[in-house]
Every structure is written in structure tokens, then in C-alpha cells.
mmCIF file of C-alpha atoms and ligand atoms in Angstrom:
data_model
loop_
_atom_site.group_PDB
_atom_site.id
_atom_site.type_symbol
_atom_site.label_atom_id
_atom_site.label_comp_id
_atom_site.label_asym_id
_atom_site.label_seq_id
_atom_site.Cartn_x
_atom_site.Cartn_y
_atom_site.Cartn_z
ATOM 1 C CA UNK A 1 24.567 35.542 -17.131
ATOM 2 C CA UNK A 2 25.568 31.845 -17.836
ATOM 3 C CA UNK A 3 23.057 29.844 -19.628
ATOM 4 C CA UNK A 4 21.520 27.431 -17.170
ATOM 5 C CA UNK A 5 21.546 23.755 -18.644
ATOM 6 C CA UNK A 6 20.837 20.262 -18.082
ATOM 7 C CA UNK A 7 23.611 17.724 -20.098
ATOM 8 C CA UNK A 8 21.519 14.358 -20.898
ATOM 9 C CA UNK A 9 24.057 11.807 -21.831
ATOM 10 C CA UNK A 10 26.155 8.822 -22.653
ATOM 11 C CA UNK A 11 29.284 8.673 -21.811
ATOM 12 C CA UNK A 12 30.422 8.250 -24.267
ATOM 13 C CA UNK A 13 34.249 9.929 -25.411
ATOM 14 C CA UNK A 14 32.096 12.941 -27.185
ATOM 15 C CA UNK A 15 29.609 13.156 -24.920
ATOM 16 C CA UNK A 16 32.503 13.058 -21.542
ATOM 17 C CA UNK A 17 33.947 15.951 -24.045
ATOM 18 C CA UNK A 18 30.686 17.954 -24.123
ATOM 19 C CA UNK A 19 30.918 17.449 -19.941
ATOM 20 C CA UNK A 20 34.243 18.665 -20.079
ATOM 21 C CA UNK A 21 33.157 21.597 -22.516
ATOM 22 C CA UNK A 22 30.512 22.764 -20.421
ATOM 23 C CA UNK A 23 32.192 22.706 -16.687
ATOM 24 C CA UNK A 24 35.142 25.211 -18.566
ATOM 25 C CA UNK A 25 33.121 27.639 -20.112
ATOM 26 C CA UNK A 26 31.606 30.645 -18.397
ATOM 27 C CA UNK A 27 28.778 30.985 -20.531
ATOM 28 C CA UNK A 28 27.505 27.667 -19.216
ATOM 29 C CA UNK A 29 26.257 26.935 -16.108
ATOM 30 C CA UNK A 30 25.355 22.906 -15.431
ATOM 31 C CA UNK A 31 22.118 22.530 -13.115
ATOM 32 C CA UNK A 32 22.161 19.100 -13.507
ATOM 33 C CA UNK A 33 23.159 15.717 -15.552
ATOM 34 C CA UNK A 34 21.533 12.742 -16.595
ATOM 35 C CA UNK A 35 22.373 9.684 -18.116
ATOM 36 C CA UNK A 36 20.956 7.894 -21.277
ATOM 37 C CA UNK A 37 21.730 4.255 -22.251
ATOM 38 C CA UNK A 38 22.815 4.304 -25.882
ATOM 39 C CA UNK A 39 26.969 4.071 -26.172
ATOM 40 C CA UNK A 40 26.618 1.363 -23.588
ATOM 41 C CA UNK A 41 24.216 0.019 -21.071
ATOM 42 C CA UNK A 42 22.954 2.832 -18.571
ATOM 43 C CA UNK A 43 25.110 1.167 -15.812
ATOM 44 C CA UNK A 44 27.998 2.027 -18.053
ATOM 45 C CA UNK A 45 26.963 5.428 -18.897
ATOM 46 C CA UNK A 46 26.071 6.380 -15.557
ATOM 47 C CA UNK A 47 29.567 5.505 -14.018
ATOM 48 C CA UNK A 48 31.066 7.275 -16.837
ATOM 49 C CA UNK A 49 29.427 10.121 -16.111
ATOM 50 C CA UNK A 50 30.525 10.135 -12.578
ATOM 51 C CA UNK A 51 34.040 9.335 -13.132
ATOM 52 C CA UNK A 52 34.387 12.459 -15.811
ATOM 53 C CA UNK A 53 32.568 14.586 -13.574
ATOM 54 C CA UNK A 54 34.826 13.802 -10.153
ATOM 55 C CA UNK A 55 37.912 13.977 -12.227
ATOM 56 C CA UNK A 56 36.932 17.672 -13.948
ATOM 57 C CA UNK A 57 35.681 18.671 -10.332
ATOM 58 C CA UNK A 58 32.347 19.479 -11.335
ATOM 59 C CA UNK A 59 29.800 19.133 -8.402
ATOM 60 C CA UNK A 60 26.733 18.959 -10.845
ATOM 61 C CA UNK A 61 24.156 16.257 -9.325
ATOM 62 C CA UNK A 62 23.945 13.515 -11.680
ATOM 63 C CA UNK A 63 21.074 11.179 -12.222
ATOM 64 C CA UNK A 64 20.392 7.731 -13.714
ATOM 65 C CA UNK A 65 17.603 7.491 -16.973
ATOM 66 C CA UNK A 66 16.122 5.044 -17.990
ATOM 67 C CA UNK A 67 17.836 1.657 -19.205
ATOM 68 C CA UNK A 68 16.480 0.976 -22.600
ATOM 69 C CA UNK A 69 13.942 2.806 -24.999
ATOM 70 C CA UNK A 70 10.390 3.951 -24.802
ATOM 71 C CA UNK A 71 9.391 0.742 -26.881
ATOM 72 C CA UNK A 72 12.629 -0.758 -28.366
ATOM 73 C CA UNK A 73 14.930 -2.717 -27.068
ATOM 74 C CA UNK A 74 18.132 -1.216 -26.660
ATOM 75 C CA UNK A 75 21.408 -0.943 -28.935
ATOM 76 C CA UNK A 76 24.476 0.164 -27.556
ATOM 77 C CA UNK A 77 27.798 0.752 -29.620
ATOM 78 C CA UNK A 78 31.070 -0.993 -27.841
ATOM 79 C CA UNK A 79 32.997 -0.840 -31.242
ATOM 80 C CA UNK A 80 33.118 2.766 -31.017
ATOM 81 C CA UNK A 81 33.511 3.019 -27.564
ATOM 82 C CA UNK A 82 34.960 0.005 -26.019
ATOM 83 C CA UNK A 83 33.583 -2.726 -23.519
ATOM 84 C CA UNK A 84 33.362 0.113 -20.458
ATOM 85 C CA UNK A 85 31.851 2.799 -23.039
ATOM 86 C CA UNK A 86 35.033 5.161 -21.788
ATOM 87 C CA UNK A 87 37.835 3.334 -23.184
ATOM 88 C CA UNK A 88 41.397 4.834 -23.081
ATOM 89 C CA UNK A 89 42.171 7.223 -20.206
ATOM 90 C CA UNK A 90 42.360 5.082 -16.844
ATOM 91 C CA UNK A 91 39.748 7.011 -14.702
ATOM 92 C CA UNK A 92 39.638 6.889 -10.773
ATOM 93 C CA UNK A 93 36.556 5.729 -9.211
ATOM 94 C CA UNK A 94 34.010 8.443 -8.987
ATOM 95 C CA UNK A 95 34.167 10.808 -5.893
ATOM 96 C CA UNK A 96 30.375 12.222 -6.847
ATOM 97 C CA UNK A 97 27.697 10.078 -5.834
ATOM 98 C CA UNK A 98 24.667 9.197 -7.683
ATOM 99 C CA UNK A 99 21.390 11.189 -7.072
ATOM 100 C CA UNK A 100 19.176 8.901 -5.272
ATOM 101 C CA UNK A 101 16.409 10.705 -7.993
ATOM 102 C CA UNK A 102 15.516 9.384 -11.366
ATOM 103 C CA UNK A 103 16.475 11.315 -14.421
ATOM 104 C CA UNK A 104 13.107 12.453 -14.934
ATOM 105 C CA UNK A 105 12.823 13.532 -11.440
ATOM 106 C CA UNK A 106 16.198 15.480 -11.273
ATOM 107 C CA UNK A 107 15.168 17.308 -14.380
ATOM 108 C CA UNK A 108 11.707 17.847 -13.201
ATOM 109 C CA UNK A 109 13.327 19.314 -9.919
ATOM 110 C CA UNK A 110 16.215 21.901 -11.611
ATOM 111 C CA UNK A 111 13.155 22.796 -13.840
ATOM 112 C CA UNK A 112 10.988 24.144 -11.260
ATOM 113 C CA UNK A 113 13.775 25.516 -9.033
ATOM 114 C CA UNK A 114 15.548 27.558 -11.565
ATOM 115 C CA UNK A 115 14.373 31.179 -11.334
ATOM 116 C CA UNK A 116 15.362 31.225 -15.199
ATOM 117 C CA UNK A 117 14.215 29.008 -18.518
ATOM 118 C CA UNK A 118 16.700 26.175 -18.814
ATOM 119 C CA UNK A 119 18.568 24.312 -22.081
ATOM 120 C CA UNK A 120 18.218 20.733 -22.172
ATOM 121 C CA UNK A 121 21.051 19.644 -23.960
ATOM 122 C CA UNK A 122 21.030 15.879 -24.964
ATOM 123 C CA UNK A 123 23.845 14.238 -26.509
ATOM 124 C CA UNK A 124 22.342 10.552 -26.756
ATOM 125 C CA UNK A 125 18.924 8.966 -27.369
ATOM 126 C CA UNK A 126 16.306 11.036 -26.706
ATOM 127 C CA UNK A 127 14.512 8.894 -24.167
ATOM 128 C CA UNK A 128 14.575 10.810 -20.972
ATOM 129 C CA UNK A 129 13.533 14.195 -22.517
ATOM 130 C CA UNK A 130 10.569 12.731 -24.039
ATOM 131 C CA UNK A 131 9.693 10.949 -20.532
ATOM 132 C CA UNK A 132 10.414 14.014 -18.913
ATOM 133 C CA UNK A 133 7.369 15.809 -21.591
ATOM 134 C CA UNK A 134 5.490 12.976 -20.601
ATOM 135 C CA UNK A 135 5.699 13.006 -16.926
ATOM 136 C CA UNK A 136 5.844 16.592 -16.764
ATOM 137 C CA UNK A 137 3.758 18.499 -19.459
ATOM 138 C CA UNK A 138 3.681 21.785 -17.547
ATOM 139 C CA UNK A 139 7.326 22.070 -17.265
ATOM 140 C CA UNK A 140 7.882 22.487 -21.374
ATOM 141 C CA UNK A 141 7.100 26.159 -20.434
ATOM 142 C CA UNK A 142 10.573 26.463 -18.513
ATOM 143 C CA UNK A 143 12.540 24.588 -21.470
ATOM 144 C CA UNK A 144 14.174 27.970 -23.387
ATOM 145 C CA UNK A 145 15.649 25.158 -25.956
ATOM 146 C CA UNK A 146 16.722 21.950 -26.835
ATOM 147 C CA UNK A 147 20.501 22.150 -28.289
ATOM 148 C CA UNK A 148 20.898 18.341 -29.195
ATOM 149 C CA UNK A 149 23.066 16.342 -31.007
ATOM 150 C CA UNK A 150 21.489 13.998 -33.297
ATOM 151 C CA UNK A 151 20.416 13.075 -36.801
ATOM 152 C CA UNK A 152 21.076 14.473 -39.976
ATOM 153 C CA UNK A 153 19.743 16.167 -43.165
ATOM 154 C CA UNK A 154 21.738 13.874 -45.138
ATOM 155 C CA UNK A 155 22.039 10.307 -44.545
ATOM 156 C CA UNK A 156 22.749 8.176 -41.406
ATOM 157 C CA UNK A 157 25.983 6.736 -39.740
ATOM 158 C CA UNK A 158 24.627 4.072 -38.452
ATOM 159 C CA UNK A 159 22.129 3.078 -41.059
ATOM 160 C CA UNK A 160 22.470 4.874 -44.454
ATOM 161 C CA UNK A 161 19.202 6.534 -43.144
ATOM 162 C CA UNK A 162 19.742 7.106 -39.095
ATOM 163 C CA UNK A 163 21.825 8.687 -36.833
ATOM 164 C CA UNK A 164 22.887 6.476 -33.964
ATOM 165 C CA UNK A 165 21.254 8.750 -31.421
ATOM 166 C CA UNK A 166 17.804 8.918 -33.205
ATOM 167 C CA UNK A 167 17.531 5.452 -34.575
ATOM 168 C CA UNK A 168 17.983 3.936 -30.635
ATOM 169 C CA UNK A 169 14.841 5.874 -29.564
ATOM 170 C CA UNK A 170 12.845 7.188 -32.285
ATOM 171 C CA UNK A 171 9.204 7.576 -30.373
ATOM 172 C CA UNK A 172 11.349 9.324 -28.205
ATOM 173 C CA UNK A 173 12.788 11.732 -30.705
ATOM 174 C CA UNK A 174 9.344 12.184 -32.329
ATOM 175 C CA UNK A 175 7.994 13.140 -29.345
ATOM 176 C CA UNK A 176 10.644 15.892 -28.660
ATOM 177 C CA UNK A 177 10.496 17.121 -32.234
ATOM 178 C CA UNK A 178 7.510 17.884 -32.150
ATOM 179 C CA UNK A 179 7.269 19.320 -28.364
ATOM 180 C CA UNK A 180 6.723 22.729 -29.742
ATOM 181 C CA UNK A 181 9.895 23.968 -28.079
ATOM 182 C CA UNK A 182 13.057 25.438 -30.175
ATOM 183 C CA UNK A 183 15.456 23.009 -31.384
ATOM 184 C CA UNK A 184 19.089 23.594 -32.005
ATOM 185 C CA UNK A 185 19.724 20.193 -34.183
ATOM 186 C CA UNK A 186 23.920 19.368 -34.299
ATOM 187 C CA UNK A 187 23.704 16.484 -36.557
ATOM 188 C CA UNK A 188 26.124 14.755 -38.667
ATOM 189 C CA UNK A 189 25.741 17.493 -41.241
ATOM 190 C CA UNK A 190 28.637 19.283 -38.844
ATOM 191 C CA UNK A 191 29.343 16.986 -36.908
ATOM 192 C CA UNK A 192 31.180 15.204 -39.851
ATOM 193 C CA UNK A 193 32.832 18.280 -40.249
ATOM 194 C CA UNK A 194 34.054 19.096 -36.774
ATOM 195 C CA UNK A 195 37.081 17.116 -37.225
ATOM 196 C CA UNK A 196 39.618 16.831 -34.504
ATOM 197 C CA UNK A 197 42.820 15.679 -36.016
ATOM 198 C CA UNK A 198 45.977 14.080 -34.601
ATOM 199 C CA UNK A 199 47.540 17.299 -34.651
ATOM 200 C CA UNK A 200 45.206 19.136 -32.532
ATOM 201 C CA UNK A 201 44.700 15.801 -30.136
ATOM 202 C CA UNK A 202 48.544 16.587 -29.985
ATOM 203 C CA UNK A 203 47.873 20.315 -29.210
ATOM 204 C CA UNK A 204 45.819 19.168 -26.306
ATOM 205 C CA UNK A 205 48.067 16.894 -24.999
ATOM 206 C CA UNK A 206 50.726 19.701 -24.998
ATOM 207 C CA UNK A 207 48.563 21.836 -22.639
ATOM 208 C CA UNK A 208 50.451 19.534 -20.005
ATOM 209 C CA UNK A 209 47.485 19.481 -17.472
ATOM 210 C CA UNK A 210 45.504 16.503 -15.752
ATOM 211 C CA UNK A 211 42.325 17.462 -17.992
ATOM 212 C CA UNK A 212 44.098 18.218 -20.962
ATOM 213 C CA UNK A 213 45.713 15.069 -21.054
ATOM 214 C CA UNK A 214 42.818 12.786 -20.135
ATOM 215 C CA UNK A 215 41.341 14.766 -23.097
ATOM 216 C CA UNK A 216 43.458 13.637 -25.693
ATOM 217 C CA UNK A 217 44.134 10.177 -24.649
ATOM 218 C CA UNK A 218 40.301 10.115 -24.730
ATOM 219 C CA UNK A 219 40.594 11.143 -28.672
ATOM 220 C CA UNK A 220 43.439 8.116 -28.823
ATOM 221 C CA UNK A 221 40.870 5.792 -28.256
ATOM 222 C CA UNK A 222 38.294 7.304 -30.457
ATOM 223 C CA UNK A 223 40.096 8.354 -33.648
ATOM 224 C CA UNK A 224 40.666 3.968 -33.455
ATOM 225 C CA UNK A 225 37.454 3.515 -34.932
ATOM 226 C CA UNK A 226 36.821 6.954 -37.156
ATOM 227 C CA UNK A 227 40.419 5.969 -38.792
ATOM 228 C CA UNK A 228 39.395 2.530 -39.532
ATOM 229 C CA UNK A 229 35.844 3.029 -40.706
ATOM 230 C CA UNK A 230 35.795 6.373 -42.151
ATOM 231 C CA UNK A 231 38.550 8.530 -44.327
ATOM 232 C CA UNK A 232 37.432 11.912 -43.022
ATOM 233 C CA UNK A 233 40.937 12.607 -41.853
ATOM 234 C CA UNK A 234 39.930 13.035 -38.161
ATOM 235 C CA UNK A 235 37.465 12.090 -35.667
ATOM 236 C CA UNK A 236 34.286 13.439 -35.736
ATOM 237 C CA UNK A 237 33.424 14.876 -32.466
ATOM 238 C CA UNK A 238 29.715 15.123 -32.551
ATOM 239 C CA UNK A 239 28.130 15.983 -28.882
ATOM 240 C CA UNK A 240 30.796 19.152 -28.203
ATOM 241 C CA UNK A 241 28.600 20.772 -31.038
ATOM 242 C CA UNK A 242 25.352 20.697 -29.061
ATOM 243 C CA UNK A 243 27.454 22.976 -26.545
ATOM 244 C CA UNK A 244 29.557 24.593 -28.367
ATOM 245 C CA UNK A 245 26.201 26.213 -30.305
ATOM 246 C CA UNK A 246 24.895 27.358 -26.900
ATOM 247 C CA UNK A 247 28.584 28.918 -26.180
ATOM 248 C CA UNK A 248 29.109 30.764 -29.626
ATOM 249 C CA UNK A 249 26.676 30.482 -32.484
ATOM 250 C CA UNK A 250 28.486 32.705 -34.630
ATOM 251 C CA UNK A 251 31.046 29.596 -35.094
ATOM 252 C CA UNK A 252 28.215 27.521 -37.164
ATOM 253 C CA UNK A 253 25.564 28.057 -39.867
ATOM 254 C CA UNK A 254 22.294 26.608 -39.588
ATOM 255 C CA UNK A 255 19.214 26.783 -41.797
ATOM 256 C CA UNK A 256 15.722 27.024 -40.497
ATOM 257 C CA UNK A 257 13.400 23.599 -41.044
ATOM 258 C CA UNK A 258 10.836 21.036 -39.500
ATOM 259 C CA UNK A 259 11.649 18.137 -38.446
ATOM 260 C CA UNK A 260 10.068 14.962 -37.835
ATOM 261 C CA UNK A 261 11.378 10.964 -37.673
ATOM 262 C CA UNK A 262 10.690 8.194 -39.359
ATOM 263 C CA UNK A 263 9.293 5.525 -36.737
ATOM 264 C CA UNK A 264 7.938 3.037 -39.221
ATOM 265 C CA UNK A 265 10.164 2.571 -41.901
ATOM 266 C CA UNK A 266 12.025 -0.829 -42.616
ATOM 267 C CA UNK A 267 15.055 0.986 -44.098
ATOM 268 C CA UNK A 268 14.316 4.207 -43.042
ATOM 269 C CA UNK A 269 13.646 3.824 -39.144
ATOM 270 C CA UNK A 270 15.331 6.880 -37.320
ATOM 271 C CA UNK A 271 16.297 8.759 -39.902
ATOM 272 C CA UNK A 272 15.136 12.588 -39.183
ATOM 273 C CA UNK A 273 13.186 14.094 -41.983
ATOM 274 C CA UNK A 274 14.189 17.674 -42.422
ATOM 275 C CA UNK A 275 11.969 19.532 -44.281
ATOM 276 C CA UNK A 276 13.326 23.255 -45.087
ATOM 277 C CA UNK A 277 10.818 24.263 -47.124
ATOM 278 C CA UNK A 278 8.646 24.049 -44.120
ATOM 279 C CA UNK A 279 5.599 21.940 -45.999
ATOM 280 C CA UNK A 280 5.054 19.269 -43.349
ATOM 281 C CA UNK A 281 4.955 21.930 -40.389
ATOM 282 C CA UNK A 282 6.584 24.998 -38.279
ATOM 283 C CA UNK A 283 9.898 25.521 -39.152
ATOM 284 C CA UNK A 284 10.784 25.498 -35.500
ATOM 285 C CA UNK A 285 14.434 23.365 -35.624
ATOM 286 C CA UNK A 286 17.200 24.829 -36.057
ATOM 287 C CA UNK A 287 19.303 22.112 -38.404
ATOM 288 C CA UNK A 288 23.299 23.165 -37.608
ATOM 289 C CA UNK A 289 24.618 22.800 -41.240
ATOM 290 C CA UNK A 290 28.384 23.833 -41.041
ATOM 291 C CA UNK A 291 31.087 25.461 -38.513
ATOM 292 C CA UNK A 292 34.432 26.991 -38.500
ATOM 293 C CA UNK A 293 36.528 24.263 -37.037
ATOM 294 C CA UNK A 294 39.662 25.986 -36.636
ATOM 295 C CA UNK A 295 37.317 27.981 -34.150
ATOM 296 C CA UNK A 296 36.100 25.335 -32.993
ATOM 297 C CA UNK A 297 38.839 23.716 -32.076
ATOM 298 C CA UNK A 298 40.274 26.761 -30.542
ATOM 299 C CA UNK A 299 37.197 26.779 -28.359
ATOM 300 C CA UNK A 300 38.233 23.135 -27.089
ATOM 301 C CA UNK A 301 41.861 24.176 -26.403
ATOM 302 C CA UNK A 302 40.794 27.759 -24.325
ATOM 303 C CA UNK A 303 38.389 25.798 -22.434
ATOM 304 C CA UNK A 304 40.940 22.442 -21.801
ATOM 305 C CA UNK A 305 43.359 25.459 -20.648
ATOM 306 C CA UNK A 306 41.463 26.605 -18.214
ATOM 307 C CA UNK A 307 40.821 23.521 -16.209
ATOM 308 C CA UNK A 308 43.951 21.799 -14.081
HETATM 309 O O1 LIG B 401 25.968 9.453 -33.870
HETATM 310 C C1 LIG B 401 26.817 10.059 -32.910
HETATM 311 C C2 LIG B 401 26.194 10.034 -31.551
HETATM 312 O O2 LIG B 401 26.030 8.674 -31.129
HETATM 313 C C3 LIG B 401 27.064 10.704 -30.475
HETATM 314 O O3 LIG B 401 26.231 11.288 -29.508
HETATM 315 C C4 LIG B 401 27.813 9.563 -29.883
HETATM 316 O O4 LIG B 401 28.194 9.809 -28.510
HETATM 317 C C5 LIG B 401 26.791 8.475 -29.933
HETATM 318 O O5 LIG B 401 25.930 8.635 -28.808
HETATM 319 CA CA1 LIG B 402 26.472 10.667 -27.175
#
């Protein structure tokens, strides 16, 4: 049986990957997506969203979230993914419409109607999840996990403390941490390491098909900004771990801890504080430490190949 999930994202080139990811794999099955604002503005995200999912042929309903943070004003990050927060492939205009329901309420609605517990799996701030916990106490109990991509044991990428994901919303991802339901935490302690190279954006691009391609001239646009800011010798493709996890755990190591964010700190805002030892609380997160990329990436390419 599939494992029912609902995507929470912003589009984003890793998080239009982790769409991509989860429409081609049979051990996923998409009830629903929603949007975040984060990469860009949620207008941005949103459209994103719907372009990716009309061009993949996905019929998944797809929902707007909320615009900025529970309390903060919003950041968004156009150097890393350009002025339309999709930069690269030329996208037609969406065929899939937008759900005339919020984020919260399309959530709250595959929630109640799926006749099995359901993975959230959020791939930008954490700001819908936590007003879906809010809204919606008494539908935790159908929330199996959380696989999520976001902060780090280690150090931050977009302050040396935070993860861009946590440090946009951190009341949000305080309140999720510490919702009392599993965590599956893909921060940049893999995500660093799940490296796609020019080589294997080239091995996409040899696949030949629609998706394929739109694929790697996606990872043309991002490897612009890894190559110029980083020297890790590839991009980093961060939100494809939060699904990948879900599709083969076997293909990462993790290490059990509790986690908790920083929401006060003038330096240290965001940054999640991942305590293995298991001193400040439950051990209840799952932090994703390490993978097998050439698996990983071989995961990418069987899934790419099965789409047109
Ligand atoms: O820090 C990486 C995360 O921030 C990824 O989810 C990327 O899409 C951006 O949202
Ligand atoms: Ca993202």
C-alpha cells in the first residue's frame, strides 16, 4: 500500500523535485498539496506549484497557505531561485486549478477523509503545519509522521546558526517539534551531502523525456548559485530527501534526538537544537544524518524514467 501524503511546499527547484519525486514513485501516494511562502512570495509558490504539477500530470488538489509567518514578516530567497522562484525551464501555464480551500482547510479535509494515518511532508517553512495543529488539534491523531526538510545538527545555511526553512518561521517550527508526533528531520546534515553533480544533471537530461529534461534544466538554474557560493562540488538537493526517506530508508542513517528551536536568540534565531542525548526531552525526531547518494541518485533517475 502507497503511503498516503500531503507535500507542503515552495516551489522552489528542490521542492518542484520532491513533487516530481513523489507523483513517480509507487510507494507514494499524494492526497493533497499546499503551498508555503518562503523561496518566494506565496503567489509565486503557489503558481509554481501548479505549473509542475500540470506539466508532471499529477491531478493532486493543490491549495494556497498562508502568505507570511505566524509572527514574522516574511523572507523569501530570489538569489537562489530567481525573480519567479522557478527559474530555468520555461513552464506552460498551469492546466490544474487552485482549490478554492485554504491550506489548512485542504489538509484538514484529506485528514479526515483518509481511511488511513497520513505523512505530512513539508519542504518549506513550517507555517501551515503548525496552523493546521492549531486549527485542528484533534486531527494530530491521523498524522503517522512528519518527514520534513529543514534545519540542521550542525550549523545553518542561511545564518551560521539557521536553516532557511526554520529561521523564516520558527514559532511555527517550535510548535511542530514539539507536536508530539514522529519526526523524520532531512536537514542540511544530508542534505549537504546529497549532491547532484553535472554529470548526473547530464544523466537526466539523457533520459530524453519531457520530465526528464525539465528536470535537469531545473538543476541548470540551481547548481548557478551552489557553484558560486559553495565548493561542495554539486548542488545540494535538500527537499527530495524528505521523500526519498518515506520511499527507502535504508538509503540514509539517522540518529535518534529531541529537538527544539531557538525563537529568541539574536544570533541564534532558527537554528534547531538537537539534543541526542535526549536531556531536554523525548527523543521523538528522527535527525537524517547521512545517505548513499549514488542510491540516491539512482532513485531520481528510475523515478524521472518512469514519467513521459
Ligand atoms: O535550506 C534549504 C531549504 O530552503 C529548501 O527547502 C529550499 O527549497 C528552501 O526552501
Ligand atoms: Ca523548499
Amino acid at each position: 500500500m502507497p503511503i498516503p501524503v500531503i507535500m507542503d511546499c515552495d516551489p522552489g527547484h528542490d521542492d518542484a523535485i520532491a513533487l516530481v519525486l513523489a507523483h513517480a514513485s509507487p510507494e507514494i501516494e499524494i492526497l493533497a498539496v499546499t503551498t508555503s511562502a518562503g523561496n518566494q512570495t506565496i503567489e509565486k509558490t503557489t503558481l509554481n506549484a501548479r505549473k509542475v504539477l500540470s506539466f508532471i500530470g499529477s491531478d493532486a488538489p493543490v491549495a494556497r497557505g498562508a502568505s507570511k509567518p505566524l509572527f514574522r514578516e516574511l523572507i523569501i530567497a530570489p538569489e537562489v531561485h530567481g525573480e519567479s522562484g522557478l527559474d530555468g525551464p520555461a513552464l506552460p501555464e498551469p492546466t490544474r486549478p487552485e482549490s478554492p480551500l485554504s491550506a489548512v482547510e485542504l489538509a484538514a479535509k484529506a485528514l479526515r477523509e483518509s481511511d488511513r494515518p497520513v505523512t505530512l511532508v513539508p519542504t518549506g517553512a513550517l507555517t501551515n503545519v503548525a496552523a493546521l495543529f492549531l486549527a485542528h488539534p484533534e486531527l494530530k491523531s491521523k498524522v503517522e509522521r512528519i518527514s520534513l526538510m529543514g534545519g540542521s545538527a550542525i550549523g545553518g545555511n542561511w545564518t551560521p546558526a539557521a536553516e532557511f526553512n526554520i529561521l523564516v518561521d520558527p514559532e511555527a517550527a517550535h510548535i511542530v517539534f514539539n507536536s508530539g508526533i514522529p519526526v523524520t528531520m532531512c536537514g542540511l546534515d544530508v542534505t549537504h551531502k546529497a549532491l547532484v553533480t553535472r554529470a548526473d544533471t547530464e544523466r537526466f537530461r539523457s533520459i530524453g523525456k519531457r520530465c526528464s529534461t525539465m528536470v535537469a534544466e531545473l538543476m541548470d538554474f540551481f547548481v548557478k548559485f551552489h557553484e558560486a557560493n559553495f565548493s561542495f562540488g554539486g548542488s545540494p538537493l535538500h527537499d527530495p530527501c524528505a521523500v526519498a526517506w518515506l520511499i527507502d530508508p535504508t538509503v540514509f542513517e539517522s540518529r535518534e534526538a529531541h529537538v527544539d528551536v531557538e525563537c529568541r536568540g539574536r544570533l541564534t534565531v532558527g537554528a534547531t537544537v538537537v539534543d541526542f542525548d535526549g536531556r531536554t526531552g523525548e527523543r521523538n525526531v528522527d535527525v537524517v544524518m547521512g545517505l548513499d547518494r549514488e542510491r540516491f541518485i539512482d532513485m531520481l533517475d528510475g523515478a524521472l524514467r518512469r514519467l513521459d
